[in-house]
Short mmCIF file of C-alpha atoms in Angstrom, two decimals:
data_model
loop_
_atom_site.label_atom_id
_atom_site.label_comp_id
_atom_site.label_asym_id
_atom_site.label_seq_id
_atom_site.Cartn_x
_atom_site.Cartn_y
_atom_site.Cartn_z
CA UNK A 15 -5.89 21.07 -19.92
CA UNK A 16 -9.24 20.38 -18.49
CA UNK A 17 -8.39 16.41 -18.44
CA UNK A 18 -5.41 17.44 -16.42
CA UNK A 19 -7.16 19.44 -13.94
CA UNK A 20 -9.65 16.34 -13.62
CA UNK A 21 -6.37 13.78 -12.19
CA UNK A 22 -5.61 17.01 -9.95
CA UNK A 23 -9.10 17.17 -8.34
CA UNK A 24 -9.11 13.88 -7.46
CA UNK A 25 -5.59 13.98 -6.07
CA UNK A 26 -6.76 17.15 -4.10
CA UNK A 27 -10.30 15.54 -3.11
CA UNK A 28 -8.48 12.73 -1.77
CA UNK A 29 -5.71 14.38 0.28
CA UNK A 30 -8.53 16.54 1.37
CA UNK A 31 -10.88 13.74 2.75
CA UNK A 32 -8.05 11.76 4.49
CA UNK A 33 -6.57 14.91 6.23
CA UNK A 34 -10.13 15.06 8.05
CA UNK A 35 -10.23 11.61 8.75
CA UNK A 36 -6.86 11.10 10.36
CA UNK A 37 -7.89 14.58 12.50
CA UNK A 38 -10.18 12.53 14.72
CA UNK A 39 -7.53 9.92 16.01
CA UNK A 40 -10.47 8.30 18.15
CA UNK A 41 -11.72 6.47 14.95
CA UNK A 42 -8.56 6.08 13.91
CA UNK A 43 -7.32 2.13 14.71
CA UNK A 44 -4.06 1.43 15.56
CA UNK A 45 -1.46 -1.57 15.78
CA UNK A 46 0.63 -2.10 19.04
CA UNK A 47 0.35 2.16 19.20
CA UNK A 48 1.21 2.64 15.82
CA UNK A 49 -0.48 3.50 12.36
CA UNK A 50 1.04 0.97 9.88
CA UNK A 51 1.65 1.75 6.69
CA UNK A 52 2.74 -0.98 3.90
CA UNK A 53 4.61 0.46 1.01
CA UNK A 54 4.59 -2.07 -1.96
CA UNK A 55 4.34 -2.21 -6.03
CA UNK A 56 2.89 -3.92 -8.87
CA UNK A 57 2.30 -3.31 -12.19
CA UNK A 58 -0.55 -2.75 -14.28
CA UNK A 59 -1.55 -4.42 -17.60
CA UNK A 60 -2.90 -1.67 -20.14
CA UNK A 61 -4.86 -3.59 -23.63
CA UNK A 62 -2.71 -4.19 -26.73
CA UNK A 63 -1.66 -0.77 -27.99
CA UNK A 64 -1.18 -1.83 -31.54
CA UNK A 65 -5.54 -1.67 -31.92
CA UNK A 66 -5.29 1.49 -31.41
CA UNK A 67 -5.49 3.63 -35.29
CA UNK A 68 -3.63 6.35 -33.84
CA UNK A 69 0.19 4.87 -34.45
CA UNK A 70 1.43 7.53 -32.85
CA UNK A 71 -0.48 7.59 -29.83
CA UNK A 72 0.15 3.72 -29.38
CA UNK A 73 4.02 4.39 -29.61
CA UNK A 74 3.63 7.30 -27.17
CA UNK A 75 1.93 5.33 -24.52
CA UNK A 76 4.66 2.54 -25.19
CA UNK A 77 7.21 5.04 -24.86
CA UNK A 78 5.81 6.73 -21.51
CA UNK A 79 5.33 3.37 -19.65
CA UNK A 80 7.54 1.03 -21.33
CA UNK A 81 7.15 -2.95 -22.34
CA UNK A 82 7.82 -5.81 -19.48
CA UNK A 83 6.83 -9.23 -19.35
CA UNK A 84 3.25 -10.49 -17.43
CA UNK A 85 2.86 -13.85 -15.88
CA UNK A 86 2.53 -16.03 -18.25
CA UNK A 87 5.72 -14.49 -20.44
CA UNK A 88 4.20 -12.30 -22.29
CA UNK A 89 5.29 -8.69 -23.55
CA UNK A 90 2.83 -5.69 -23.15
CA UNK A 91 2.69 -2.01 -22.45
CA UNK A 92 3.05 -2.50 -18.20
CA UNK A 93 2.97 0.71 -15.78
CA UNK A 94 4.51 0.50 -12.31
CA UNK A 95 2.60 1.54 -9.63
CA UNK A 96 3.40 1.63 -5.95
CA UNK A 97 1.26 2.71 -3.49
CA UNK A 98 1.83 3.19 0.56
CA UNK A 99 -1.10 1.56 1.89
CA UNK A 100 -2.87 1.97 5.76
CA UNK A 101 -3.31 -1.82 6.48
CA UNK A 102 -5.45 -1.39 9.77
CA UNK A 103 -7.34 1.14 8.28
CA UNK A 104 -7.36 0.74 4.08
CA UNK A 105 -6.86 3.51 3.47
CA UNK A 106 -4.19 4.39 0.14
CA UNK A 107 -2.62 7.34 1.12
CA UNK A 108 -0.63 7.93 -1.90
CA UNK A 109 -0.44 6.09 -5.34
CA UNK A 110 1.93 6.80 -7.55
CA UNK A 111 1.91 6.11 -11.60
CA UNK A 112 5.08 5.62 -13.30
CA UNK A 113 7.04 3.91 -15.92
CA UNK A 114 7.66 -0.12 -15.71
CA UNK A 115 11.38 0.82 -15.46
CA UNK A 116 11.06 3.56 -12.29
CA UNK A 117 12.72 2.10 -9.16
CA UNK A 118 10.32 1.11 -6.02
CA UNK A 119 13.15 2.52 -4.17
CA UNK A 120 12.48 5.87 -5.74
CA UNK A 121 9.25 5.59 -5.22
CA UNK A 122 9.53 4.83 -1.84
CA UNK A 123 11.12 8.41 -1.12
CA UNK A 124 8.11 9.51 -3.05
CA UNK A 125 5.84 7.80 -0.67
CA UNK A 126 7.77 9.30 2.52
CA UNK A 127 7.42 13.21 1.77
CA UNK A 128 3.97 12.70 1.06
CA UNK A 129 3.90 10.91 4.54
CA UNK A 130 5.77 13.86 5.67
CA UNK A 131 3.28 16.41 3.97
CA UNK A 132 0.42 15.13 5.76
CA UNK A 133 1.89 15.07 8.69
CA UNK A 134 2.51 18.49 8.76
CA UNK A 135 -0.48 19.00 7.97
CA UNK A 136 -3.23 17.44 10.58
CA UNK A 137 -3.09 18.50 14.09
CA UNK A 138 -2.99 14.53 15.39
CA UNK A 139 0.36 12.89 15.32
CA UNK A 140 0.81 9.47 15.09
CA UNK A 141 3.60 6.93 15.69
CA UNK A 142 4.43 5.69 11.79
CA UNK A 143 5.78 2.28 11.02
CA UNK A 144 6.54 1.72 7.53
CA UNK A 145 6.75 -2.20 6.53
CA UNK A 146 8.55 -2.85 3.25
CA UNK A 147 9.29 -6.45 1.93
CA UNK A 148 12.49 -7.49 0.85
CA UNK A 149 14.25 -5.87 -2.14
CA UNK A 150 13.58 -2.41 -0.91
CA UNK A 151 16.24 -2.03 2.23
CA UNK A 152 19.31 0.34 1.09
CA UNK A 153 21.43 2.49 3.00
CA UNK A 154 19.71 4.94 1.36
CA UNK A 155 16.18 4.51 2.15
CA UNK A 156 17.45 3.39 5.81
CA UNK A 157 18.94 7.30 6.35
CA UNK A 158 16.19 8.72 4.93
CA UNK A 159 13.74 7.15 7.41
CA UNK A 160 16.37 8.14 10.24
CA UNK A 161 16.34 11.45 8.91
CA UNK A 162 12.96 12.49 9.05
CA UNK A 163 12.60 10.39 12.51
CA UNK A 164 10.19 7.69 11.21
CA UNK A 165 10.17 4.38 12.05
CA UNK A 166 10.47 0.77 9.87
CA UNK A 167 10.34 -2.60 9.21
CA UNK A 168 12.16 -4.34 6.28
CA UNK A 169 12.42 -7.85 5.07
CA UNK A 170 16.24 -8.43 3.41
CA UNK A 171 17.04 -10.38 1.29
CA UNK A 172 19.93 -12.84 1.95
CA UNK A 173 22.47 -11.48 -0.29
CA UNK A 174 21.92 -8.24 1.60
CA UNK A 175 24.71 -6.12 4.05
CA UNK A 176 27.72 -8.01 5.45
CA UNK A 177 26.50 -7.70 9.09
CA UNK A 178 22.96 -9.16 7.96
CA UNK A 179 24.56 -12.56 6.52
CA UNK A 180 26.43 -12.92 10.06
CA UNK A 181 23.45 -12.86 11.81
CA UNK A 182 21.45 -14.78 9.22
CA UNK A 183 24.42 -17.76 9.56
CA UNK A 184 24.32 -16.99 13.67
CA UNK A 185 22.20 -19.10 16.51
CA UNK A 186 20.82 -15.73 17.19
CA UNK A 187 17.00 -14.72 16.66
CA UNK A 188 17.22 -10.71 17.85
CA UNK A 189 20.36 -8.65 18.11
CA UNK A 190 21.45 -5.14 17.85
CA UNK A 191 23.84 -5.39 14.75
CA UNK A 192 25.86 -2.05 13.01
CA UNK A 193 25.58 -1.74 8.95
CA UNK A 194 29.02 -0.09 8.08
CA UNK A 195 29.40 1.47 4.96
CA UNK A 196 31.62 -0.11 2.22
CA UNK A 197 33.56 0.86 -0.27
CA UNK A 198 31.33 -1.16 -2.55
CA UNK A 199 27.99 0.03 -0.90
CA UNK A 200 29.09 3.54 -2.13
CA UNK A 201 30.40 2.74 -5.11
CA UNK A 202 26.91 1.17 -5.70
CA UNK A 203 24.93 3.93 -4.19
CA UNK A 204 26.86 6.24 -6.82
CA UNK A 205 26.53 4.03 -9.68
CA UNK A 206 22.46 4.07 -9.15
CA UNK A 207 19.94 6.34 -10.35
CA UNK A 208 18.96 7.87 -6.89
CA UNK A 209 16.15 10.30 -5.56
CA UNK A 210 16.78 14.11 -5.27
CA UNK A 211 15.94 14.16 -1.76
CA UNK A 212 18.78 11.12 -1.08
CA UNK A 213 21.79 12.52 -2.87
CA UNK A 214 22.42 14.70 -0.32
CA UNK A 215 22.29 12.37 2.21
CA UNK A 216 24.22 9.72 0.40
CA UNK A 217 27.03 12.56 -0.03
CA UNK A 218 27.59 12.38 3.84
CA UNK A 219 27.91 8.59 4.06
CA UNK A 220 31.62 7.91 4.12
CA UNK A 221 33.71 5.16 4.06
CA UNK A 222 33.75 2.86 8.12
CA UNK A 223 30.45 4.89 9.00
CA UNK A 224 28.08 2.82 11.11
CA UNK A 225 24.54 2.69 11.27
CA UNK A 226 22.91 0.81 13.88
CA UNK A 227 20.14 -1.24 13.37
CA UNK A 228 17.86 -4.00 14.79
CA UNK A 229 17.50 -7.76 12.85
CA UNK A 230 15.17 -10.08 14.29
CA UNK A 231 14.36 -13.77 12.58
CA UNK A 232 11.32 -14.97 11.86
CA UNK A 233 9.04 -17.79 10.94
CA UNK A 234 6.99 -17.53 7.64
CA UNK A 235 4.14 -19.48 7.27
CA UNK A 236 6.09 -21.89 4.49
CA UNK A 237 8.64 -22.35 7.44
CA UNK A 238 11.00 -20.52 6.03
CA UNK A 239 13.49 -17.85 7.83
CA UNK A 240 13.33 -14.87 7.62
CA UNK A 241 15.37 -11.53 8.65
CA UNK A 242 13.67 -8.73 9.73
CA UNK A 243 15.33 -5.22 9.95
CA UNK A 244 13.73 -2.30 12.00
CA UNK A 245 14.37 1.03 13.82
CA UNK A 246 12.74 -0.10 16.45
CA UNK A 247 15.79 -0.75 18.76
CA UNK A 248 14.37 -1.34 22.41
CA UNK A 249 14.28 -4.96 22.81
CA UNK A 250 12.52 -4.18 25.94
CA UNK A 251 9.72 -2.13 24.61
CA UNK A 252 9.57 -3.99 21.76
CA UNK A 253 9.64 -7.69 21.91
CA UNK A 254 11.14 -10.49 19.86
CA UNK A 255 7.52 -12.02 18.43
CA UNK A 256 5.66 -8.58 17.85
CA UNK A 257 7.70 -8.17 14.45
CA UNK A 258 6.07 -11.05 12.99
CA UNK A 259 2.97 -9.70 13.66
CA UNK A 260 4.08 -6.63 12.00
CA UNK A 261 5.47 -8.33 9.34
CA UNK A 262 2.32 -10.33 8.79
CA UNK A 263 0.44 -7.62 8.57
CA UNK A 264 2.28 -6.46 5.57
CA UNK A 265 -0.30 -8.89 3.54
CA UNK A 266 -2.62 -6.40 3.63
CA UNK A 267 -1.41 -4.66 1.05
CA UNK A 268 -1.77 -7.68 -1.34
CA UNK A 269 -5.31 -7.56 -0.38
CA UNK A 270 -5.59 -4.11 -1.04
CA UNK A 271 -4.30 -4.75 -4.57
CA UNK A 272 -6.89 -7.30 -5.23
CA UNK A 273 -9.31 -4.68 -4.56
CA UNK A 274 -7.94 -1.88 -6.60
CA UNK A 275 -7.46 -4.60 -9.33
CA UNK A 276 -9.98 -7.04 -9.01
CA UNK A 277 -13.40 -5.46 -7.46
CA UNK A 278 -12.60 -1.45 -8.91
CA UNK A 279 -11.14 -3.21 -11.90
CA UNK A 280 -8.76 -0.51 -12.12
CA UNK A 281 -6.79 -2.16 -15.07
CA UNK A 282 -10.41 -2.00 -17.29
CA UNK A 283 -9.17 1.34 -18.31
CA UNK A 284 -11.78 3.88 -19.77
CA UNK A 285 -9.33 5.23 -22.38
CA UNK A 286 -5.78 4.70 -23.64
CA UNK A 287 -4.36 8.20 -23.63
CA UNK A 288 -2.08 8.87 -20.51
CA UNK A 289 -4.76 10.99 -19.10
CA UNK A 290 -7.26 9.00 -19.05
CA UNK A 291 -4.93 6.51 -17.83
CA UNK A 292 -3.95 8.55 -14.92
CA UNK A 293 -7.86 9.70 -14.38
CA UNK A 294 -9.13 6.11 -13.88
CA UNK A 295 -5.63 5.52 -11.21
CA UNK A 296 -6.76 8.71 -9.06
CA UNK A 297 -10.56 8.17 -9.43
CA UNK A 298 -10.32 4.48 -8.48
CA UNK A 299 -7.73 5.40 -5.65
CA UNK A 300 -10.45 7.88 -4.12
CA UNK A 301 -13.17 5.64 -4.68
CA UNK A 302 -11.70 3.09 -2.53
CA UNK A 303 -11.14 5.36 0.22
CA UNK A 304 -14.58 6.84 0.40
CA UNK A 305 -15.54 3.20 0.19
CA UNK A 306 -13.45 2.32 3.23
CA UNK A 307 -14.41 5.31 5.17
CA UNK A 308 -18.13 3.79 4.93
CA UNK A 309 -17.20 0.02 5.63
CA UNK A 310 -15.06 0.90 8.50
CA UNK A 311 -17.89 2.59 10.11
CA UNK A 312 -20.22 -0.33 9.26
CA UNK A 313 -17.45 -2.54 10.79
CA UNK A 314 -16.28 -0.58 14.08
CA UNK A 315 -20.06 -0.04 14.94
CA UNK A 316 -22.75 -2.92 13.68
CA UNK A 317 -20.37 -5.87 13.10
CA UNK A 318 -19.23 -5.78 16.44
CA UNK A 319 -22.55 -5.41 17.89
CA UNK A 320 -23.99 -8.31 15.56
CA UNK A 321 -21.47 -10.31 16.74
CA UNK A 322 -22.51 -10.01 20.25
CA UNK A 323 -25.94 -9.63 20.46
CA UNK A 324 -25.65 -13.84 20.85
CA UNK A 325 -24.05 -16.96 20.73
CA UNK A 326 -22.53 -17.69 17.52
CA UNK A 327 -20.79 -20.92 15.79
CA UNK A 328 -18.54 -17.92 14.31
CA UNK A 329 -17.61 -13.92 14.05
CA UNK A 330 -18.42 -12.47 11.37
CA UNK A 331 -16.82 -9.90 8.73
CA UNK A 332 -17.99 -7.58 6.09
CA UNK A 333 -18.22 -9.46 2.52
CA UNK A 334 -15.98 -6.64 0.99
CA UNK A 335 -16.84 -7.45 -2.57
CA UNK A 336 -20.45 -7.32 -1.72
CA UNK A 337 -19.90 -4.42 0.07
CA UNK A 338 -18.64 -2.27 -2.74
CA UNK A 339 -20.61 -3.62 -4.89
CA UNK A 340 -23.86 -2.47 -3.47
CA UNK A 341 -22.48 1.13 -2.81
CA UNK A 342 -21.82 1.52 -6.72
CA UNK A 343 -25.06 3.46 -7.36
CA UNK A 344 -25.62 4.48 -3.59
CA UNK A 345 -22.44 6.75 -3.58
CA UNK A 346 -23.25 8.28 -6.55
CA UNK A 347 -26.58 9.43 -5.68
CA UNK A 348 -25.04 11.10 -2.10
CA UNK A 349 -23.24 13.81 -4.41
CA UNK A 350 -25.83 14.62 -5.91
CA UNK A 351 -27.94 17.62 -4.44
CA UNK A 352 -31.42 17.87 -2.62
CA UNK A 353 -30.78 13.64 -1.67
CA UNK A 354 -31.38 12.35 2.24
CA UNK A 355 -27.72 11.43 2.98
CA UNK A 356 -29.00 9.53 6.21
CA UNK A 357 -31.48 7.85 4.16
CA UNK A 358 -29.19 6.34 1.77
CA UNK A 359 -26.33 5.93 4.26
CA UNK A 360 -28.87 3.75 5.91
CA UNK A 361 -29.54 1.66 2.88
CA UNK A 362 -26.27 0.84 2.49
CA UNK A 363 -26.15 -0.05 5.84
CA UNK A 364 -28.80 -2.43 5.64
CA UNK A 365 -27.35 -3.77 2.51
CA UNK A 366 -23.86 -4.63 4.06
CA UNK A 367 -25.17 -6.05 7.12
CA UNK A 368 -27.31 -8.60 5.46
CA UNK A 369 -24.57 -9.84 3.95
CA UNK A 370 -22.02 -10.80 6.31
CA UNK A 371 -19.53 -13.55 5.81
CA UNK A 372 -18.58 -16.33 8.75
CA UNK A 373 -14.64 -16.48 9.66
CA UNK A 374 -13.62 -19.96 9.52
CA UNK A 375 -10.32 -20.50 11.48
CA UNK A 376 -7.48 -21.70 9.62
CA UNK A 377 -8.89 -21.30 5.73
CA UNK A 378 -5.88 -19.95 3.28
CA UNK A 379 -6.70 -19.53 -0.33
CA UNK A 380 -4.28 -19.74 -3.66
CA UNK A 381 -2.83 -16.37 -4.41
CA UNK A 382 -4.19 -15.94 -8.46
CA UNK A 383 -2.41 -14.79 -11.19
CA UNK A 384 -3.96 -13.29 -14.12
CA UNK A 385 -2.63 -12.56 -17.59
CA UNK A 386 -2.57 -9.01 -19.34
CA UNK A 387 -5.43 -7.38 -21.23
CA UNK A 388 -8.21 -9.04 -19.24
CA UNK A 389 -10.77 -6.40 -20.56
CA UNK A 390 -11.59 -5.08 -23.66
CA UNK A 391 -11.07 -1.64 -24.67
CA UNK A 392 -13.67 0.92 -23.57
CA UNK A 393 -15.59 -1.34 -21.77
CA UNK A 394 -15.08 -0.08 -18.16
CA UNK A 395 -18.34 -0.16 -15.51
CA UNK A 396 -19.69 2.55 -14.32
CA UNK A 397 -18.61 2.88 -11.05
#
């Protein structure tokens, strides 16, 4: 029980801490007026259960999470996790821990009423725009944003709605098309496992409704095309190219995987029991935020200044992996009591800006894949 109360603290702790943050909408940065938020998943890779002695706890973790394939092929014990993601700001404002077999699409609704939750919640109100890439867009999850009033941006796929594949096959790059419901789309809506919160919703759709929408094409950087769907309907507010800088931004939530994953090392799991499991998800969740809380400071304030205080052959940007790095020990000792916050604040400080790192225009890198059970059992750092 007390285990259990542990993953709720740092659930709470973290709700807590971003509630304040977003309540000073001055520090707050913002994207073409809005706060974007990238909802994605991935999966985790949790060590071969079979070294485990306890059979039975093995099997249950199995069970609970379920088996799917990693990279290179391979069968392991494989979470899903999806988290909706702040990409101007890096913040994770929800994560969510589930089954390999749990829909994204579920989750997705997941992500929304916690969206919803904080909303009510702070006195600031932003304008939201959700980015999703493609294998998310339903008519579902497309009522559910109208519902609530919040506004998004989907990538399709190309085997998606009717009205989609006319304007994929079209001359035209932005147009004002109308999604109408099937008999197929609701037989398919029925047949699927769907959300609480969308049955209702679903149970109003009927046969020749219409739902308008907005596709735009764009350009990815491969050269390929790509169709666009939003809520965002004035073409005169909202111009043709700004939705692939939206959609661009959507990368950001890659990146903020590679942090979770690759500088927390979030899948070097402290224990294999489902609690500890779900303790290291929460803790490493926070620890990122409080993390990004500090660097964003660093960044809004002494970058900027560094960068003009003269002539340079390049900007520069906070090393992030140094960055975290170097407040492993540093945030621990600001809990503690009787310690000089500014002191240490200032350490890190110092730290982070002696370690900048030059943007060089037009570098891309290789995304990398990694196989399952990259650490050993029990071996977690201390961060």
């Amino acid at each position: 029980m007390y285990q259990d109360l542990t993953i709720q603290l740092f659930i709470d702790l973290n709700e807590g801490m971003l509630e304040d943050i977003y309540e000073d909408k001055e520090e707050i940065k913002l994207y073409h007026g809005f706060r974007i938020l990238g909802v994605d998943g991935s999966t985790l890779a949790l060590p071969n259960m079979n070294i485990l002695k306890d059979k039975k706890q093995s099997e249950d973790i199995k069970e609970i999470y379920g088996k799917g394939k990693n990279q290179k092929g391979e069968y392991g014990t494989t979470p899903r996790i999806s988290i909706m993601y702040d990409l101007e700001n890096k913040f994770v404002l929800d994560g969510i821990l589930s089954s390999i077999h749990s829909s994204e699409g579920f989750m997705a609704i997941e992500h929304i009423d916690k969206l919803l939750e904080y909303k009510k919640n702070i006195k600031e109100v932003y304008k939201d725009l959700l980015i999703y890439d493609r294998g998310y867009p339903s008519m579902g999850l497309i009522k559910y944003h109208n519902k609530h009033g919040l506004d998004f941006l989907m990538r399709v796929n190309s085997k998606s709605f009717k009205a989609v594949q006319e304007f994929r096959r079209s001359k035209k790059v932005d147009e004002i098309i109308e999604i109408e419901v099937t008999k197929g789309i609701l037989n398919n809506l029925s047949k699927e496992k769907q959300h609480p919160n969308l049955k209702a919703l679903i149970q109003e759709l009927k046969i020749g409704d219409k739902l308008k929408i907005r596709a735009v094409k764009v350009v990815l950087q491969n050269g390929m095309i790509e169709v666009l769907l939003t809520s965002l309907l004035s073409q005169d507010e909202y111009k043709t190219e700004i939705f692939q800088e939206f959609y661009f931004k959507r990368w950001g939530v890659e990146i903020g995987y590679d942090v979770l994953k690759n500088i927390f090392n979030l899948e070097n799991f402290t224990g294999l029991t489902q609690i500890a499991i779900n303790q290291d998800f929460y803790a490493t969740i926070l620890t990122n935020n409080i993390c990004s809380l500090i660097m964003n400071d660093v960044m809004e304030e002494k970058v900027s200044l560094y960068n003009q205080s003269k002539e340079r052959k390049y900007l520069y940007q906070l090393n992030r992996s140094f960055s975290i790095g170097c407040m492993k020990n540093s945030l621990v000792l600001m809990f503690q009591k009787n310690v000089r916050e500014e002191k240490i604040y200032q350490m890190i400080e110092d730290e982070i800006l002696g370690n900048l790192l030059p943007i060089k225009p037009n570098r891309s890198f290789e995304r990398k894949k990694h196989s399952s059970a990259k650490f050993p059992v029990s071996k977690k750092a201390s961060f």
